[in-house]
Amino acid sequence: MKKIISFTISTACLVFVCNAPAQDSKLTAAPPAMTTAAANLPKHSCTQPEPISKLASDRQQKQFTKEVNTYRDCLVGYEKEMRARAIQNRDAANAAVQEFNDFANSLMPKK
């Protein structure tokens, strides 16, 4: 029996037609690239400053504030880079879905 399995990525829709037993509703494992993607993301290289004593001198407090700001800026930059990668990955996935949909539509009889 043929089953139709569909899912949506953003606004694109992907439809698979597979030969599968009616009782089997599970999909096969994800491609290896998808299962290892998170493991391949670089960790941030931001250095957390060492806390200082409440009795630290003005010079030490200013230096600590500078280090905290550097740490924050580094993490914000990392977050922006990861967000940009996520957008690129989403766009690539949507392009792949659109490519398949275009292919599937080309196989359908013209009306």
Coordinates of C-alpha atoms in Angstrom, one line a residue:
M1 CA 0.0 0.0 0.0
K2 CA 1.3 3.5 -0.8
K3 CA 1.4 6.1 1.9
I4 CA 1.8 9.8 1.4
I5 CA 4.0 11.5 4.0
S6 CA 4.3 15.3 4.0
F7 CA 6.0 17.9 6.1
T8 CA 6.6 21.6 5.9
I9 CA 9.9 23.5 6.1
S10 CA 9.1 27.2 6.3
T11 CA 6.6 27.9 3.5
A12 CA 7.7 25.1 1.2
C13 CA 6.0 21.7 1.2
L14 CA 7.7 18.3 0.5
V15 CA 5.6 15.3 -0.3
F16 CA 7.0 11.7 -0.4
V17 CA 5.2 8.7 -1.9
C18 CA 6.6 5.5 -0.5
N19 CA 5.9 1.9 -0.6
A20 CA 5.4 1.0 3.1
P21 CA 3.1 -1.3 5.1
A22 CA 0.0 0.5 6.3
Q23 CA 0.9 -0.1 10.0
D24 CA 4.4 1.3 9.6
S25 CA 4.1 5.1 10.3
K26 CA 7.8 5.7 11.2
L27 CA 10.2 7.4 8.8
T28 CA 13.7 6.0 8.4
A29 CA 16.6 7.6 10.2
A30 CA 17.7 11.1 9.1
P31 CA 20.6 11.4 6.6
P32 CA 24.0 11.4 8.4
A33 CA 24.6 15.1 7.6
M34 CA 21.5 16.0 9.6
T35 CA 22.3 13.9 12.6
T36 CA 25.9 15.3 13.0
A37 CA 25.3 18.9 12.1
A38 CA 25.0 20.1 15.7
A39 CA 28.1 18.3 16.7
N40 CA 30.1 20.1 14.0
L41 CA 29.2 23.6 15.2
P42 CA 32.1 25.5 16.6
K43 CA 32.0 26.4 20.3
H44 CA 32.5 30.1 21.1
S45 CA 36.0 31.1 22.0
C46 CA 34.9 33.9 24.4
T47 CA 36.8 34.1 27.7
Q48 CA 34.8 34.7 30.9
P49 CA 36.4 37.2 33.2
E50 CA 37.5 36.2 36.7
P51 CA 35.3 37.8 39.3
I52 CA 36.9 40.4 41.5
S53 CA 36.6 41.2 45.2
K54 CA 34.1 43.9 46.2
L55 CA 37.0 45.6 47.8
A56 CA 38.9 45.8 44.5
S57 CA 40.6 49.1 43.6
D58 CA 39.0 51.5 41.1
R59 CA 41.6 50.4 38.5
Q60 CA 40.7 46.7 39.0
Q61 CA 37.0 47.5 38.8
K62 CA 37.5 49.4 35.5
Q63 CA 39.6 46.5 34.1
F64 CA 36.9 44.0 35.2
T65 CA 34.2 46.1 33.5
K66 CA 36.2 46.2 30.3
E67 CA 36.7 42.4 30.4
V68 CA 32.9 41.9 31.1
N69 CA 32.1 44.1 28.1
T70 CA 34.6 42.2 25.9
Y71 CA 33.0 38.9 27.0
R72 CA 29.5 40.2 26.2
D73 CA 30.5 41.5 22.8
C74 CA 32.2 38.2 22.0
L75 CA 29.1 36.2 22.9
V76 CA 26.8 38.6 21.0
G77 CA 29.1 38.2 17.9
Y78 CA 28.9 34.4 18.3
E79 CA 25.1 34.5 18.5
K80 CA 24.9 36.7 15.4
E81 CA 27.2 34.2 13.5
M82 CA 25.1 31.2 14.6
R83 CA 21.9 33.0 13.6
A84 CA 23.3 33.8 10.2
R85 CA 24.2 30.1 9.7
A86 CA 20.8 29.0 10.8
I87 CA 19.2 31.3 8.2
Q88 CA 21.6 29.9 5.5
N89 CA 20.7 26.3 6.6
R90 CA 17.0 27.1 6.4
D91 CA 17.3 28.7 3.0
A92 CA 19.3 25.7 1.7
A93 CA 16.7 23.3 3.1
N94 CA 13.9 25.3 1.5
A95 CA 15.7 25.3 -1.8
A96 CA 16.1 21.5 -1.6
V97 CA 12.4 21.1 -0.9
Q98 CA 11.5 23.4 -3.8
E99 CA 13.8 21.4 -6.1
F100 CA 12.0 18.2 -5.1
N101 CA 8.5 19.8 -5.5
D102 CA 9.4 21.1 -8.9
F103 CA 10.6 17.7 -9.9
A104 CA 7.5 16.0 -8.5
N105 CA 5.3 18.5 -10.3
S106 CA 7.1 17.9 -13.6
L107 CA 6.1 14.2 -13.3
M108 CA 2.4 15.0 -12.9
P109 CA 0.2 14.9 -16.0
K110 CA -0.6 18.3 -17.5
K111 CA -4.2 19.3 -17.5

